């Protein structure tokens, strides 16, 4: 999972004709964490815009600052706390009068945060971010607003403005019911709930009309979409999304391995708009570790699934994530993981060092691995993957790939940053640098790959 910090803002209210738009207060929204959190932040900016508030990307100009936090693992929590304290200086120095902390961190630790951070005016959990306009207005006066976790967006489109890079995320569900022993997501986000299919389609159409060409479907468990509703399914949703004019890429993120079936794979294989990008978090391959993680798929089943994917989908790009240093992971279990990675040769790998999260079953497990050993294992795993990635990237030299242009490189204005089909947003799989040719952000172009690095590609527009 890629962590990021983004600051949202516009030059002014986009709907000035509404009669109830009397509030002209400027609000800045800072977003931390993964792409799912980013969608929450986009929802916050949307409801603020609808309520008549002026969004700004200048923290010094904002009367209210909202930070949407991440509380998934230790590093994310530390980043959230550091960001809150940094933003509190704007209030201390008189730049803003209100600081609101929203999202995952207050959902888990609102009481503790309220005691330790008197400079924060309000803590809002994941299930109450729709209350933020009322908090700013003063109609809601509680300092802690935390209840059932996770907001399910069934109110129509979320995007309040066109995106400049032609790509957008659509969250199709909230929460998770898998109960992996290491994961706090059910605590933070609640059980799995699918969004209404019709509203997802409307959102995708709206994005397409604003120039978006790539939609990235996200959820904690994308493959469970519709199972809780009974009136829709992931394959049914994909077929309807593929029929939308203007959408050229549909990317699936976070596919649970147990629910990848032949129907889904055959649809990915035959539908040109669906990226041949298969993102499956396997987490580990050692049997004892998988059992302790409550991951109901063993090594041989994982290998069979990978074989099936490669037999069904032409030249799929396989991405996965692994956790190193889980309680009980001895050297033998880790070596099994290393051998597996070397054998399968994934296109992309993300890795996490196990973070003990209070409230999860794994928190009390014996056999904890030291931080030093986690660091060493993480480095060994990523070093092996770096060599695999370099070899795969070099094999692309001379090929022609469709790419989406993201923006000019800030450090080199003569170079464009782009992504090919096998590279997801936010740089999690590297980027493609274009050194020859001109075009605008958000456009789709054909690129000839001319060189390769460990994670990035270099090419030119043809």
Coordinates of C-alpha atoms in Angstrom, one line a residue:
X1 CA 0.0 0.0 0.0
X2 CA 1.3 3.4 -1.0
X3 CA 1.1 6.1 1.6
X4 CA 0.9 9.7 0.5
X5 CA 0.1 13.2 1.6
X6 CA -2.1 15.4 -0.5
X7 CA -3.5 18.9 -0.1
X8 CA -6.8 19.6 -1.8
X9 CA -8.0 23.0 -2.9
X10 CA -9.7 25.1 -5.5
X11 CA -9.7 28.8 -6.3
X12 CA -13.3 29.3 -5.1
X13 CA -16.8 27.9 -4.7
X14 CA -17.9 26.0 -7.8
X15 CA -21.6 26.3 -7.1
X16 CA -22.3 29.9 -6.2
X17 CA -25.9 29.9 -7.4
X18 CA -27.3 27.9 -4.5
X19 CA -29.4 30.0 -2.2
X20 CA -27.9 28.6 1.0
X21 CA -24.4 29.5 0.1
X22 CA -23.8 32.1 2.7
X23 CA -20.6 30.7 4.2
X24 CA -17.4 31.9 2.6
X25 CA -15.0 30.4 5.1
X26 CA -11.9 28.9 3.5
X27 CA -11.1 25.3 4.2
X28 CA -8.0 23.2 3.5
X29 CA -8.1 19.4 3.4
X30 CA -4.9 17.4 3.9
X31 CA -5.1 13.7 2.9
X32 CA -2.8 11.0 4.3
X33 CA -2.6 7.3 3.6
X34 CA -3.7 5.0 0.8
X35 CA -5.9 5.5 -2.2
X36 CA -9.0 4.5 -0.2
X37 CA -8.3 7.3 2.2
X38 CA -7.9 9.6 -0.8
X39 CA -11.4 8.8 -1.9
X40 CA -12.7 9.7 1.6
X41 CA -10.8 13.1 1.3
X42 CA -12.4 13.7 -2.1
X43 CA -15.8 13.0 -0.5
X44 CA -15.0 15.5 2.2
X45 CA -14.1 18.2 -0.4
X46 CA -17.3 17.4 -2.3
X47 CA -19.6 17.8 0.6
X48 CA -17.8 21.0 1.7
X49 CA -18.2 22.4 -1.8
X50 CA -21.9 21.5 -1.8
X51 CA -22.3 23.2 1.6
X52 CA -20.8 26.5 0.3
X53 CA -17.3 26.4 1.7
X54 CA -14.4 27.7 -0.3
X55 CA -11.6 25.1 -0.6
X56 CA -8.0 26.4 -0.6
X57 CA -4.7 24.7 -1.1
X58 CA -3.0 27.4 1.1
X59 CA -2.8 26.4 4.7
X60 CA -2.0 30.0 5.7
X61 CA -5.3 31.2 4.1
X62 CA -7.6 28.6 5.6
X63 CA -9.8 29.3 8.6
X64 CA -10.4 25.6 9.0
X65 CA -7.8 22.8 8.4
X66 CA -9.0 19.2 8.1
X67 CA -6.5 16.4 8.1
X68 CA -7.8 13.0 7.0
X69 CA -5.6 10.5 8.8
X70 CA -4.3 6.9 8.4
X71 CA -4.1 4.5 11.3
X72 CA -3.3 1.3 9.6
X73 CA 0.2 0.5 10.7
X74 CA 2.8 2.0 13.0
X75 CA 4.5 4.1 10.4
X76 CA 1.2 5.5 9.1
X77 CA 0.1 6.4 12.7
X78 CA 3.4 8.2 13.4
X79 CA 3.0 10.1 10.1
X80 CA -0.5 11.1 11.1
X81 CA 0.5 12.3 14.5
X82 CA 3.5 14.3 13.1
X83 CA 1.2 15.9 10.5
X84 CA -1.4 16.9 13.1
X85 CA 1.3 18.5 15.3
X86 CA 2.7 20.3 12.3
X87 CA -0.7 21.6 11.3
X88 CA -1.5 22.7 14.9
X89 CA 1.2 25.4 14.5
X90 CA -1.0 27.2 12.0
X91 CA -3.6 27.5 14.7
X92 CA -1.1 28.5 17.3
X93 CA 0.4 31.2 15.0
X94 CA -3.1 32.6 14.3
X95 CA -3.4 31.4 10.6
X96 CA -6.5 29.2 11.3
X97 CA -9.1 29.1 14.0
X98 CA -10.2 25.5 13.7
X99 CA -8.3 22.1 13.3
X100 CA -10.3 19.0 12.6
X101 CA -8.8 15.5 12.7
X102 CA -10.8 12.9 10.8
X103 CA -10.5 9.3 9.6
X104 CA -8.8 6.2 10.7
X105 CA -6.7 7.5 13.6
X106 CA -9.6 9.1 15.6
X107 CA -11.7 6.0 14.8
X108 CA -9.2 4.0 16.8
X109 CA -7.7 6.4 19.4
X110 CA -10.1 9.4 19.8
X111 CA -10.0 9.4 23.6
X112 CA -6.2 9.2 23.8
X113 CA -5.8 11.8 21.1
X114 CA -8.3 14.2 22.7
X115 CA -6.3 14.0 26.0
X116 CA -2.9 14.5 24.3
X117 CA -3.9 17.1 21.7
X118 CA -5.9 20.0 23.2
X119 CA -5.2 22.1 20.2
X120 CA -7.5 19.9 18.0
X121 CA -11.1 21.2 18.0
X122 CA -12.8 18.0 16.8
X123 CA -12.0 14.3 16.2
X124 CA -14.2 12.6 13.6
X125 CA -14.3 8.9 13.0
X126 CA -14.6 7.1 9.6
X127 CA -18.4 6.8 9.9
X128 CA -19.1 10.5 10.5
X129 CA -17.1 12.4 8.0
X130 CA -20.3 13.5 6.4
X131 CA -20.9 15.6 9.6
X132 CA -17.9 17.8 8.9
X133 CA -19.8 20.7 7.3
X134 CA -22.1 20.8 10.4
X135 CA -19.0 20.8 12.6
X136 CA -17.6 23.8 10.9
X137 CA -21.0 25.6 10.8
X138 CA -21.3 25.0 14.6
X139 CA -24.5 23.0 14.4
X140 CA -22.6 20.0 15.8
X141 CA -20.7 20.9 18.9
X142 CA -19.2 17.6 20.1
X143 CA -15.4 17.3 20.3
X144 CA -15.4 13.6 19.7
X145 CA -17.7 12.2 17.0
X146 CA -16.9 8.5 16.6
X147 CA -19.5 5.7 16.1
X148 CA -19.9 2.8 13.8
X149 CA -16.9 2.7 11.5
X150 CA -16.8 3.5 7.8
X151 CA -18.9 5.7 5.6
X152 CA -20.6 4.0 2.7
X153 CA -20.9 6.4 -0.2
X154 CA -24.4 5.9 -1.6
X155 CA -25.1 9.5 -2.4
X156 CA -24.0 9.8 -6.0
X157 CA -20.8 11.1 -7.5
X158 CA -17.8 12.1 -5.3
X159 CA -15.6 14.1 -7.6
X160 CA -16.1 17.8 -7.3
X161 CA -13.8 18.7 -10.2
X162 CA -12.1 17.2 -13.2
X163 CA -8.8 15.5 -12.5
X164 CA -5.8 16.8 -14.4
X165 CA -4.1 13.5 -15.0
X166 CA -7.0 11.6 -16.6
X167 CA -7.1 9.0 -13.9
X168 CA -9.4 8.5 -10.8
X169 CA -10.2 6.0 -8.1
X170 CA -13.7 4.7 -7.5
X171 CA -14.3 3.0 -4.2
X172 CA -16.8 0.2 -4.8
X173 CA -17.2 -1.0 -1.2
X174 CA -16.3 -0.2 2.4
X175 CA -14.9 -2.4 5.2
X176 CA -13.8 -6.0 5.3
X177 CA -15.1 -9.3 6.7
X178 CA -12.1 -11.5 6.1
X179 CA -10.6 -11.1 9.6
X180 CA -7.0 -11.6 8.8
X181 CA -5.3 -11.9 12.2
X182 CA -2.9 -9.0 11.7
X183 CA -5.3 -6.5 10.2
X184 CA -7.2 -3.6 12.0
X185 CA -9.3 -2.7 9.0
X186 CA -12.5 -4.3 10.5
X187 CA -12.0 -2.2 13.6
X188 CA -11.5 1.0 11.6
X189 CA -13.8 0.4 8.7
X190 CA -16.3 -2.3 9.8
X191 CA -17.7 -5.3 7.9
X192 CA -17.7 -5.4 4.1
X193 CA -20.5 -3.4 2.4
X194 CA -20.9 -3.0 -1.3
X195 CA -21.9 0.4 -2.8
X196 CA -25.0 0.6 -5.0
X197 CA -24.1 -0.5 -8.5
X198 CA -26.1 2.3 -10.2
X199 CA -24.3 5.0 -8.2
X200 CA -20.9 3.6 -9.2
X201 CA -21.9 3.6 -12.8
X202 CA -23.1 7.2 -12.5
X203 CA -19.9 8.2 -10.9
X204 CA -17.9 6.6 -13.7
X205 CA -20.0 8.3 -16.4
X206 CA -19.5 11.7 -14.6
X207 CA -15.7 11.1 -14.5
X208 CA -15.7 10.1 -18.2
X209 CA -17.5 13.3 -19.1
X210 CA -14.8 15.3 -17.1
X211 CA -12.1 13.7 -19.2
X212 CA -11.0 10.8 -17.1
X213 CA -9.8 7.9 -19.1
X214 CA -8.6 5.5 -16.4
X215 CA -10.7 4.3 -13.5
X216 CA -9.2 2.3 -10.7
X217 CA -11.6 0.2 -8.7
X218 CA -10.7 -0.1 -5.0
X219 CA -12.0 -1.7 -1.9
X220 CA -10.5 -3.7 1.0
X221 CA -11.6 -6.8 -0.9
X222 CA -12.6 -5.9 -4.5
X223 CA -13.5 -9.5 -5.4
X224 CA -16.2 -9.5 -2.7
X225 CA -18.2 -6.8 -4.5
X226 CA -21.9 -7.6 -4.6
X227 CA -21.7 -10.8 -2.4
X228 CA -23.5 -9.0 0.5
X229 CA -26.2 -7.5 -1.8
X230 CA -27.3 -10.4 -3.9
X231 CA -28.3 -8.1 -6.8
X232 CA -25.0 -7.5 -8.5
X233 CA -21.4 -8.9 -8.9
X234 CA -18.0 -7.7 -9.7
X235 CA -18.2 -9.2 -13.3
X236 CA -21.6 -7.6 -13.8
X237 CA -20.2 -4.3 -12.7
X238 CA -17.2 -4.6 -14.9
X239 CA -19.3 -5.3 -18.0
X240 CA -21.3 -2.1 -17.4
X241 CA -18.3 0.0 -16.7
X242 CA -16.6 -1.3 -19.9
X243 CA -19.6 0.0 -21.9
X244 CA -19.0 3.6 -20.9
X245 CA -17.7 5.8 -23.7
X246 CA -14.5 7.6 -22.9
X247 CA -13.2 5.1 -20.4
X248 CA -10.2 3.3 -21.8
X249 CA -8.6 1.6 -18.8
X250 CA -10.4 -0.2 -15.9
X251 CA -7.9 -1.3 -13.3
X252 CA -8.8 -3.7 -10.5
X253 CA -6.9 -3.3 -7.2
X254 CA -6.8 -5.6 -4.1
X255 CA -8.2 -8.9 -5.4
X256 CA -8.5 -11.6 -2.6
X257 CA -7.1 -14.8 -4.0
X258 CA -9.9 -17.0 -2.7
X259 CA -12.5 -15.2 -4.8
X260 CA -10.7 -15.0 -8.2
X261 CA -12.8 -17.4 -10.3
X262 CA -12.7 -18.4 -14.0
X263 CA -15.5 -16.1 -14.9
X264 CA -13.6 -13.0 -13.7
X265 CA -10.3 -14.2 -15.4
X266 CA -12.1 -14.8 -18.7
X267 CA -13.7 -11.4 -18.6
X268 CA -10.3 -9.8 -17.9
X269 CA -8.8 -11.7 -20.8
X270 CA -11.4 -10.8 -23.4
X271 CA -12.4 -7.2 -22.4
X272 CA -9.9 -4.8 -23.9
X273 CA -10.7 -2.0 -21.5
X274 CA -9.8 -4.1 -18.4
X275 CA -6.1 -3.8 -17.6
X276 CA -4.3 -7.1 -17.6
X277 CA -3.0 -6.1 -14.2
X278 CA -3.7 -8.6 -11.5
X279 CA -3.1 -7.3 -8.0
X280 CA -3.4 -10.1 -5.4
X281 CA -2.0 -9.6 -1.8
X282 CA -0.8 -13.1 -0.9
X283 CA 1.0 -11.9 2.3
X284 CA 3.1 -15.1 2.7
X285 CA 3.5 -18.6 1.4
X286 CA 4.6 -20.6 4.4
X287 CA 1.8 -22.9 5.6
X288 CA 2.2 -22.2 9.3
X289 CA 2.4 -18.4 8.8
X290 CA -0.6 -18.4 6.5
X291 CA -2.6 -20.3 9.1
X292 CA -1.6 -17.9 11.8
X293 CA -2.6 -15.0 9.6
X294 CA -6.0 -16.6 9.0
X295 CA -5.3 -16.7 5.3
X296 CA -7.3 -19.6 3.9
X297 CA -5.1 -20.5 1.0
X298 CA -1.9 -22.6 1.1
X299 CA 1.2 -22.4 -1.1
X300 CA 0.2 -25.0 -3.6
X301 CA -3.2 -23.4 -4.1
X302 CA -1.4 -20.1 -4.6
X303 CA 0.8 -21.6 -7.3
X304 CA -2.2 -23.2 -9.1
X305 CA -4.0 -19.8 -9.1
X306 CA -0.9 -18.1 -10.6
X307 CA -0.7 -20.8 -13.3
X308 CA -4.4 -20.4 -14.1
X309 CA -4.0 -16.7 -14.4
X310 CA -1.1 -17.0 -16.8
X311 CA -2.9 -19.6 -18.8
X312 CA -6.1 -17.6 -19.1
X313 CA -4.9 -14.0 -19.4
X314 CA -2.4 -13.1 -22.2
X315 CA 0.8 -11.7 -20.6
X316 CA -0.7 -10.6 -17.3
X317 CA 1.1 -8.2 -15.0
X318 CA 1.2 -9.8 -11.6
X319 CA 1.5 -7.7 -8.5
X320 CA 1.4 -8.9 -4.9
X321 CA 2.3 -7.8 -1.3
X322 CA 4.0 -9.8 1.4
X323 CA 4.5 -9.2 5.2
X324 CA 7.9 -10.0 6.6
X325 CA 8.6 -10.6 10.3
X326 CA 5.1 -11.9 11.3
X327 CA 5.1 -13.7 14.7
X328 CA 6.6 -17.1 14.3
X329 CA 8.4 -16.4 11.0
X330 CA 11.7 -18.2 11.5
X331 CA 14.5 -18.3 9.0
X332 CA 13.1 -21.3 7.3
X333 CA 9.7 -19.7 6.7
X334 CA 11.3 -16.6 5.3
X335 CA 13.6 -18.7 3.0
X336 CA 10.5 -20.4 1.7
X337 CA 9.1 -16.9 0.8
X338 CA 12.3 -15.9 -0.9
X339 CA 12.4 -19.1 -3.0
X340 CA 8.8 -18.6 -3.9
X341 CA 9.4 -15.1 -5.1
X342 CA 12.4 -16.2 -7.1
X343 CA 10.4 -19.0 -8.7
X344 CA 7.2 -17.1 -9.6
X345 CA 8.9 -13.9 -10.7
X346 CA 6.2 -11.3 -10.0
X347 CA 6.2 -8.2 -12.1
X348 CA 5.8 -6.0 -9.0
X349 CA 6.0 -6.6 -5.2
X350 CA 5.2 -4.5 -2.2
X351 CA 6.3 -5.5 1.2
X352 CA 5.5 -4.5 4.8
X353 CA 7.3 -5.1 8.0
X354 CA 4.8 -6.6 10.4
X355 CA 3.3 -4.0 12.7
X356 CA 1.6 -5.3 15.9
X357 CA -1.8 -3.7 16.0
X358 CA -3.7 -3.6 19.3
X359 CA -7.1 -5.2 19.1
X360 CA -6.0 -7.8 16.4
X361 CA -5.5 -11.5 17.2
X362 CA -1.9 -11.4 16.1
X363 CA -1.1 -8.7 18.7
X364 CA -0.9 -11.3 21.4
X365 CA 0.9 -14.0 19.4
X366 CA 4.2 -15.3 20.6
X367 CA 7.4 -15.5 18.6
X368 CA 7.7 -11.8 17.7
X369 CA 10.5 -11.0 15.3
X370 CA 12.9 -8.2 16.2
X371 CA 12.9 -4.9 14.3
X372 CA 16.5 -5.6 13.1
X373 CA 15.5 -8.9 11.7
X374 CA 12.5 -7.4 10.0
X375 CA 14.6 -4.8 8.4
X376 CA 17.1 -7.3 7.1
X377 CA 14.4 -9.6 5.7
X378 CA 12.6 -6.7 4.1
X379 CA 15.9 -5.6 2.4
X380 CA 16.7 -9.2 1.2
X381 CA 13.2 -9.6 -0.3
X382 CA 13.2 -6.3 -2.1
X383 CA 16.8 -6.8 -3.4
X384 CA 15.7 -10.0 -5.0
X385 CA 12.6 -8.4 -6.5
X386 CA 14.7 -5.5 -7.8
X387 CA 16.7 -7.8 -10.0
X388 CA 13.5 -9.5 -11.2
X389 CA 11.9 -6.2 -12.0
X390 CA 15.0 -5.0 -13.9
X391 CA 15.0 -8.1 -16.0
X392 CA 11.3 -7.7 -16.8
X393 CA 11.7 -4.0 -17.6
X394 CA 14.7 -4.7 -19.9
X395 CA 12.5 -7.2 -21.8
X396 CA 10.2 -4.4 -22.7
X397 CA 12.8 -2.4 -24.5
X398 CA 11.8 -1.9 -28.1
X399 CA 8.1 -2.6 -27.5
X400 CA 5.3 -0.1 -28.0
X401 CA 2.9 0.4 -25.1
X402 CA -0.1 2.6 -24.6
X403 CA 0.6 5.1 -21.8
X404 CA -1.4 7.7 -19.8
X405 CA 0.4 11.0 -19.3
X406 CA 0.4 12.2 -15.7
X407 CA 2.4 15.4 -15.7
X408 CA 5.7 17.0 -16.4
X409 CA 8.6 15.9 -14.1
X410 CA 9.1 18.7 -11.5
X411 CA 12.8 18.2 -11.5
X412 CA 13.1 18.2 -15.3
X413 CA 10.4 20.1 -17.2
X414 CA 11.6 18.6 -20.5
X415 CA 10.5 15.1 -19.3
X416 CA 7.0 13.8 -19.0
X417 CA 5.8 11.3 -16.4
X418 CA 3.5 8.6 -17.7
X419 CA 2.3 5.1 -16.8
X420 CA 1.8 2.1 -19.0
X421 CA -0.9 -0.5 -18.4
X422 CA 1.3 -2.5 -16.0
X423 CA 1.9 0.5 -13.7
X424 CA -0.7 1.5 -11.2
X425 CA -1.2 5.1 -10.0
X426 CA 0.8 6.8 -7.2
X427 CA 4.1 5.3 -8.4
X428 CA 3.7 2.0 -6.6
X429 CA 5.1 0.2 -9.6
X430 CA 7.4 2.9 -10.9
X431 CA 6.7 5.2 -13.8
X432 CA 7.5 5.7 -17.4
X433 CA 9.6 8.8 -18.2
X434 CA 9.0 10.2 -21.7
X435 CA 12.0 12.0 -23.1
X436 CA 10.8 12.7 -26.6
X437 CA 7.4 14.0 -27.8
X438 CA 4.8 16.5 -26.5
X439 CA 1.3 16.1 -25.3
X440 CA -1.0 17.2 -22.4
X441 CA -1.6 15.6 -19.0
X442 CA -4.4 13.0 -19.1
X443 CA -3.9 12.0 -22.7
X444 CA -3.4 8.4 -23.9
X445 CA -0.5 7.9 -26.3
X446 CA 1.6 5.2 -27.8
X447 CA 5.1 5.0 -26.4
X448 CA 8.2 3.2 -27.6
X449 CA 10.2 1.8 -24.6
X450 CA 13.9 2.8 -25.2
X451 CA 15.5 2.0 -21.8
X452 CA 14.8 0.5 -18.5
X453 CA 15.8 0.9 -14.8
X454 CA 15.0 -1.3 -11.8
X455 CA 11.5 0.1 -11.4
X456 CA 11.0 2.8 -14.0
X457 CA 10.9 2.8 -17.8
X458 CA 12.1 5.3 -20.3
X459 CA 10.4 5.9 -23.7
X460 CA 9.4 8.3 -26.4
X461 CA 6.0 9.2 -28.0
X462 CA 5.5 7.7 -31.5

